[in-house]
Short mmCIF file of C-alpha atoms in Angstrom, two decimals:
data_model
loop_
_atom_site.label_atom_id
_atom_site.label_comp_id
_atom_site.label_asym_id
_atom_site.label_seq_id
_atom_site.Cartn_x
_atom_site.Cartn_y
_atom_site.Cartn_z
CA MET A 707 -0.14 0.20 0.14
CA ILE A 708 1.09 3.63 -0.31
CA ALA A 709 2.52 4.77 2.83
CA ASP A 710 2.20 8.26 4.45
CA GLY A 711 5.08 10.48 4.58
CA MET A 712 5.99 9.57 8.17
CA SER A 713 6.73 5.92 7.15
CA GLY A 714 8.21 3.71 4.53
CA ARG A 715 11.24 6.06 3.48
CA GLY A 716 14.05 4.46 1.76
CA ARG A 717 17.52 5.87 1.15
CA ASP A 718 17.89 9.47 2.24
CA GLY A 719 14.37 9.94 3.01
CA VAL A 720 13.09 9.26 -0.41
CA ALA A 721 10.30 6.64 -0.44
CA SER A 722 10.94 3.55 -2.30
CA ALA A 723 9.43 0.09 -3.05
CA GLY A 724 11.25 -2.93 -2.32
CA GLY A 725 14.75 -3.37 -0.76
CA GLY A 726 17.21 -4.18 -3.76
CA SER A 727 20.36 -2.71 -3.59
CA VAL A 728 21.83 -0.64 -6.42
CA GLY A 729 23.49 -2.83 -8.90
CA GLY A 730 21.75 -5.84 -7.27
CA VAL A 731 20.53 -8.75 -9.87
CA SER A 732 18.32 -11.42 -9.11
CA ARG A 733 19.82 -14.49 -10.62
CA ARG A 734 18.07 -17.26 -12.48
CA ARG A 735 16.66 -18.76 -9.64
CA PHE A 736 14.59 -15.65 -8.87
CA LEU A 737 13.48 -15.05 -12.22
CA PHE A 738 10.60 -17.00 -12.11
CA ALA A 739 9.69 -16.28 -8.37
CA GLY A 740 6.06 -16.04 -8.01
CA SER A 741 6.07 -13.67 -5.31
CA CYS A 742 4.64 -10.11 -6.07
CA ALA A 743 4.59 -8.68 -2.54
CA LEU A 744 5.40 -5.10 -2.38
CA ALA A 745 7.45 -3.47 0.18
CA ALA A 746 6.50 -0.18 1.49
CA VAL A 747 5.79 2.62 -0.99
CA ALA A 748 5.39 6.14 0.21
CA GLY A 749 3.51 9.17 -1.29
CA LEU A 750 5.31 12.12 1.07
CA VAL A 751 2.26 14.18 1.07
CA PRO A 752 -1.29 13.12 0.24
CA ALA A 753 -1.79 15.04 -3.20
CA ALA A 754 -4.73 17.53 -3.27
CA GLY A 755 -7.66 15.55 -5.29
CA ALA A 756 -6.10 12.17 -4.20
CA ALA A 757 -9.54 10.57 -4.58
CA GLN A 758 -9.51 11.14 -8.35
CA GLY A 759 -5.91 9.88 -8.65
CA PRO A 760 -3.05 12.20 -9.72
CA GLN A 761 -3.54 14.54 -12.46
CA ARG A 762 -0.05 15.86 -13.56
CA ILE A 763 2.26 13.09 -13.39
CA VAL A 764 6.14 13.30 -14.12
CA SER A 765 7.31 9.84 -14.99
CA VAL A 766 11.08 8.95 -15.03
CA GLY A 767 12.35 5.57 -16.39
CA SER A 768 11.20 3.83 -19.48
CA ASP A 769 9.59 1.07 -17.28
CA MET A 770 7.50 3.52 -15.23
CA THR A 771 6.20 5.48 -18.22
CA GLU A 772 5.31 2.52 -20.15
CA LEU A 773 3.07 1.13 -17.06
CA VAL A 774 1.51 4.70 -16.91
CA TYR A 775 0.28 4.40 -20.64
CA ALA A 776 -0.49 0.67 -20.15
CA LEU A 777 -2.75 1.54 -17.12
CA GLY A 778 -4.69 4.20 -19.45
CA ALA A 779 -3.34 7.27 -17.76
CA GLY A 780 -0.89 8.39 -20.61
CA ASP A 781 -3.31 11.58 -20.91
CA ARG A 782 -2.07 12.71 -17.28
CA ILE A 783 1.55 12.72 -18.05
CA VAL A 784 2.99 16.34 -18.08
CA ALA A 785 6.83 15.38 -18.84
CA THR A 786 8.91 12.30 -18.78
CA ASP A 787 12.64 11.64 -18.92
CA THR A 788 14.90 10.99 -22.07
CA THR A 789 14.82 7.16 -21.53
CA SER A 790 10.93 7.21 -22.28
CA LEU A 791 10.64 6.13 -25.56
CA TRP A 792 7.54 3.84 -25.51
CA PRO A 793 4.74 4.00 -26.49
CA PRO A 794 5.49 6.21 -29.40
CA GLN A 795 3.76 9.07 -28.03
CA ALA A 796 5.98 9.11 -25.02
CA ARG A 797 8.74 10.64 -27.31
CA GLU A 798 6.59 13.67 -27.72
CA THR A 799 6.29 14.46 -24.13
CA PRO A 800 8.17 17.59 -22.62
CA LYS A 801 11.61 15.86 -21.19
CA VAL A 802 13.13 16.65 -17.59
CA GLY A 803 16.38 14.88 -18.81
CA TYR A 804 18.31 11.89 -18.21
CA LEU A 805 17.16 9.50 -15.42
CA ARG A 806 20.39 9.30 -13.46
CA ASN A 807 20.98 13.29 -14.02
CA LEU A 808 17.85 14.81 -12.76
CA SER A 809 17.42 18.33 -11.20
CA ALA A 810 14.99 19.42 -8.76
CA GLU A 811 14.30 22.44 -10.42
CA GLY A 812 13.42 20.93 -13.80
CA LEU A 813 11.24 18.31 -12.21
CA LEU A 814 9.38 20.97 -10.30
CA SER A 815 9.00 23.39 -12.95
CA VAL A 816 6.03 21.29 -14.67
CA GLU A 817 3.98 21.36 -11.32
CA PRO A 818 3.50 17.61 -10.62
CA ASP A 819 1.41 16.36 -8.26
CA LEU A 820 3.12 12.81 -8.57
CA LEU A 821 6.61 11.76 -9.66
CA LEU A 822 7.11 8.55 -10.53
CA LEU A 823 11.02 7.02 -10.47
CA SER A 824 12.37 4.24 -11.72
CA GLY A 825 14.97 2.38 -9.45
CA THR A 826 17.95 3.82 -11.11
CA ALA A 827 16.86 7.57 -10.87
CA GLY A 828 19.00 10.08 -9.31
CA PRO A 829 21.33 11.29 -8.32
CA GLN A 830 20.71 11.43 -4.45
CA SER A 831 21.40 14.91 -4.12
CA THR A 832 18.55 15.52 -6.13
CA LEU A 833 16.01 13.17 -4.46
CA ARG A 834 17.04 14.56 -1.10
CA GLN A 835 16.18 18.18 -2.28
CA LEU A 836 12.70 16.57 -3.54
CA ALA A 837 12.14 14.81 -0.46
CA GLY A 838 11.59 17.99 1.42
CA THR A 839 9.18 19.76 -0.84
CA GLY A 840 5.92 17.84 -0.18
CA LEU A 841 5.81 16.41 -3.73
CA ARG A 842 4.21 13.06 -3.69
CA ILE A 843 7.00 10.50 -4.78
CA VAL A 844 6.97 6.60 -5.62
CA GLN A 845 10.26 5.06 -6.69
CA ALA A 846 10.35 1.41 -7.70
CA ALA A 847 13.09 -0.91 -6.62
CA GLU A 848 16.05 -1.79 -8.92
CA ASP A 849 15.07 -5.38 -9.30
CA TYR A 850 15.82 -7.16 -12.57
CA SER A 851 13.57 -10.18 -12.18
CA LEU A 852 10.29 -11.15 -13.35
CA ALA A 853 8.90 -10.84 -9.94
CA GLY A 854 10.04 -7.32 -9.77
CA ALA A 855 8.66 -6.31 -13.02
CA ARG A 856 5.20 -7.83 -11.76
CA ALA A 857 5.59 -5.76 -8.53
CA LYS A 858 6.13 -2.55 -10.58
CA ILE A 859 2.98 -3.27 -12.20
CA LEU A 860 1.18 -3.26 -8.99
CA LEU A 861 3.11 -0.22 -7.43
CA VAL A 862 2.20 1.87 -10.48
CA GLY A 863 -1.32 0.86 -10.57
CA GLU A 864 -1.78 1.80 -6.90
CA ALA A 865 -0.10 5.20 -7.06
CA LEU A 866 -2.43 6.29 -9.97
CA GLY A 867 -5.39 4.83 -8.32
CA GLU A 868 -5.65 2.06 -11.14
CA GLN A 869 -5.75 -0.97 -8.91
CA ALA A 870 -8.45 -2.82 -11.00
CA LYS A 871 -6.34 -2.16 -14.46
CA ALA A 872 -3.19 -3.04 -12.69
CA GLY A 873 -4.68 -6.53 -11.68
CA GLU A 874 -5.64 -7.12 -15.21
CA LEU A 875 -2.21 -6.36 -16.45
CA ALA A 876 -0.60 -8.34 -14.03
CA ALA A 877 -2.70 -11.29 -14.92
CA GLY A 878 -1.69 -10.91 -18.52
CA PHE A 879 1.96 -10.83 -17.22
CA ASP A 880 1.52 -14.15 -15.65
CA ARG A 881 0.25 -15.47 -18.72
CA ASP A 882 3.61 -14.09 -20.73
CA VAL A 883 5.83 -15.63 -17.92
CA ALA A 884 3.95 -19.06 -18.30
CA ARG A 885 4.51 -18.93 -21.92
CA LEU A 886 8.32 -17.98 -21.48
CA GLN A 887 8.82 -21.08 -19.22
CA GLU A 888 7.14 -23.56 -21.31
CA THR A 889 9.19 -22.19 -24.24
CA LEU A 890 12.52 -22.44 -22.41
CA ARG A 891 11.63 -26.00 -20.87
CA PRO A 892 12.89 -28.00 -23.94
CA LEU A 893 15.55 -25.67 -25.17
CA ALA A 894 19.51 -26.19 -24.66
CA HIS A 895 21.42 -23.45 -22.99
CA PRO A 896 23.90 -21.83 -25.54
CA ARG A 897 27.08 -19.97 -24.41
CA GLY A 898 26.84 -16.49 -25.22
CA VAL A 899 28.01 -12.88 -24.59
CA PHE A 900 25.95 -9.55 -24.38
CA LEU A 901 27.83 -6.58 -26.19
CA LEU A 902 26.69 -3.12 -24.61
CA ALA A 903 28.83 -1.56 -27.22
CA ALA A 904 30.93 -2.29 -30.18
CA GLY A 905 33.12 -0.38 -32.89
CA GLY A 906 36.16 1.87 -32.34
CA GLY A 907 37.86 -0.37 -29.99
CA SER A 908 37.53 -3.45 -27.68
CA PRO A 909 33.84 -4.10 -27.18
CA GLN A 910 31.92 -3.36 -23.73
CA VAL A 911 30.79 -7.06 -22.50
CA ALA A 912 28.22 -7.43 -19.71
CA GLY A 913 29.15 -9.56 -16.64
CA ARG A 914 27.85 -10.53 -13.34
CA GLU A 915 25.11 -8.01 -11.69
CA THR A 916 23.97 -6.25 -14.74
CA ALA A 917 20.54 -6.09 -16.19
CA ALA A 918 22.26 -7.45 -19.35
CA GLN A 919 23.12 -10.63 -17.40
CA ALA A 920 19.62 -10.78 -16.30
CA ILE A 921 18.21 -10.79 -19.77
CA LEU A 922 20.94 -13.78 -20.46
CA ASP A 923 19.52 -15.75 -17.66
CA LEU A 924 15.96 -15.14 -18.66
CA VAL A 925 16.17 -16.43 -22.22
CA GLY A 926 18.30 -19.26 -21.35
CA VAL A 927 21.80 -18.30 -22.25
CA ASP A 928 24.77 -18.95 -20.17
CA ASN A 929 27.45 -16.00 -19.99
CA ALA A 930 30.51 -17.01 -21.64
CA LEU A 931 32.60 -14.56 -19.72
CA ASP A 932 32.62 -14.32 -15.82
CA HIS A 933 33.59 -11.03 -14.69
CA ARG A 934 31.38 -8.35 -12.77
CA GLY A 935 29.70 -5.42 -14.25
CA TYR A 936 30.71 -3.93 -17.81
CA ARG A 937 34.13 -4.59 -19.14
CA ALA A 938 36.12 -4.05 -22.26
CA VAL A 939 36.95 -7.45 -23.72
CA SER A 940 40.15 -7.84 -25.96
CA PRO A 941 39.83 -10.00 -29.17
CA GLU A 942 42.03 -12.74 -27.32
CA ALA A 943 39.55 -12.80 -24.67
CA LEU A 944 36.50 -12.99 -26.94
CA VAL A 945 37.99 -15.95 -29.09
CA ALA A 946 38.78 -17.63 -25.89
CA ALA A 947 35.34 -17.53 -24.56
CA GLY A 948 34.05 -18.86 -27.45
CA PRO A 949 30.24 -17.65 -27.52
CA GLU A 950 27.88 -19.70 -29.59
CA VAL A 951 25.56 -16.37 -29.54
CA VAL A 952 26.08 -12.98 -29.42
CA LEU A 953 23.34 -10.26 -28.30
CA VAL A 954 23.43 -6.51 -28.84
CA MET A 955 21.23 -3.73 -28.37
CA ASN A 956 18.95 -2.25 -31.04
CA THR A 957 20.27 1.20 -30.92
CA SER A 958 20.51 4.08 -33.70
CA SER A 959 24.32 4.48 -32.69
CA GLY A 960 25.42 2.33 -35.57
CA HIS A 961 26.46 -0.33 -33.41
CA GLY A 962 24.17 -2.78 -34.56
CA ILE A 963 24.86 -6.44 -36.06
CA GLU A 964 27.16 -5.16 -38.73
CA ALA A 965 29.55 -3.44 -36.49
CA VAL A 966 29.38 -6.27 -33.96
CA ALA A 967 30.22 -8.70 -36.86
CA ALA A 968 33.23 -6.67 -37.80
CA THR A 969 34.60 -6.50 -34.02
CA PRO A 970 38.25 -7.83 -34.18
CA GLY A 971 38.03 -11.63 -33.20
CA MET A 972 34.48 -11.90 -33.80
CA ALA A 973 34.89 -13.86 -36.94
CA LEU A 974 36.83 -16.40 -35.02
CA THR A 975 33.97 -17.43 -32.71
CA PRO A 976 31.20 -19.98 -33.03
CA ALA A 977 28.71 -17.11 -33.00
CA GLY A 978 30.56 -15.11 -35.78
CA ARG A 979 31.25 -18.13 -37.97
CA ALA A 980 27.58 -18.85 -37.93
CA GLY A 981 26.17 -15.53 -38.10
CA ARG A 982 24.19 -15.98 -34.75
CA ILE A 983 24.63 -12.29 -33.68
CA VAL A 984 21.18 -11.08 -32.71
CA GLU A 985 19.74 -7.56 -31.71
CA ILE A 986 17.21 -7.28 -28.73
CA ASP A 987 14.53 -4.84 -28.20
CA ALA A 988 16.34 -2.72 -25.58
CA VAL A 989 13.42 -0.88 -24.46
CA ALA A 990 10.92 -3.85 -24.02
CA LEU A 991 13.61 -5.95 -22.21
CA MET A 992 16.51 -3.92 -20.36
CA SER A 993 13.99 -1.91 -17.83
CA PHE A 994 12.24 -5.01 -16.88
CA GLY A 995 8.85 -3.37 -17.60
CA PRO A 996 5.37 -4.83 -18.88
CA ARG A 997 6.52 -6.28 -21.91
CA VAL A 998 9.68 -7.94 -20.55
CA ALA A 999 8.40 -11.64 -20.44
CA SER A 1000 6.79 -11.34 -23.82
CA ALA A 1001 9.81 -9.92 -25.39
CA ALA A 1002 12.21 -12.68 -23.71
CA THR A 1003 9.99 -15.41 -25.05
CA GLU A 1004 10.38 -13.97 -28.78
CA LEU A 1005 14.14 -13.41 -28.07
CA ALA A 1006 14.76 -17.12 -26.74
CA GLU A 1007 12.92 -18.28 -29.92
CA ARG A 1008 14.97 -16.12 -32.31
CA LEU A 1009 18.06 -17.40 -30.51
CA ARG A 1010 17.39 -20.96 -31.36
CA MET A 1011 16.60 -20.40 -35.12
CA PRO A 1012 18.54 -22.01 -37.70
CA ALA A 1013 21.84 -19.63 -38.43
CA GLY A 1014 21.38 -16.89 -40.61
CA VAL A 1015 17.65 -16.72 -40.12
CA ARG A 1016 16.04 -13.45 -39.42
CA ARG A 1017 12.43 -12.41 -38.41
#
């Protein structure tokens, strides 16, 4: 439930949902956890007209923004951050900056009655400033798991006063999770790597305790490298790792399949030789929003298609 301003506060006095630590990642054993219990979430001061739900929402984080639209409250958004790219109409909203580099002045300038924050929003100095303004703030936990994604649905639904719609959305999410489990059950687990960026030097490759590692776990791919965080990997290390599949984000930066295929050493890996370099829907997957399970199912199927087949 939404706690009042005297309880349920998280770090530095800013209300939060859940107790995930920054950078913490739920491993595979938690990805299909059935728990959807929400930890305390606070609205710092009850907003005027709370019975009708908030009417001027600032949403920070692609996961939170997508949920507002999915719950039918997109017309109440007055601003979003620059990572809020889905649905397409979110791109046309006024922007308050990047989710990790927010300013209190920019957020307050649009006079919101509710601020929704992704778990990675910051910096902490800005959140501390906002905590003393009386603005109602609801922040999700940084939790890269299916249980965490489901919890966010209920969290945002309660914050918006749209609990019934949130329940329906959560039920659909559960069906998506069941389909993902069914899809993965008979499949082998290939070795793979997740490249955050390629081109112009050694690629940045995802390791433990990252959202990218959680995606690998989610689609049944064993990480061929065993380091923490994101790290530049030499051509020699890439070849030695021997990935059978390579995942790369679908960005507009030009670092797509062609750039990855041209990465030094890639042609000498099983993935490079077989052409198993696959772009992922970064917006649907990396934020662990409401589409993560369905997008993971599609990705898991694509990864096991015959080499060279695209869809």
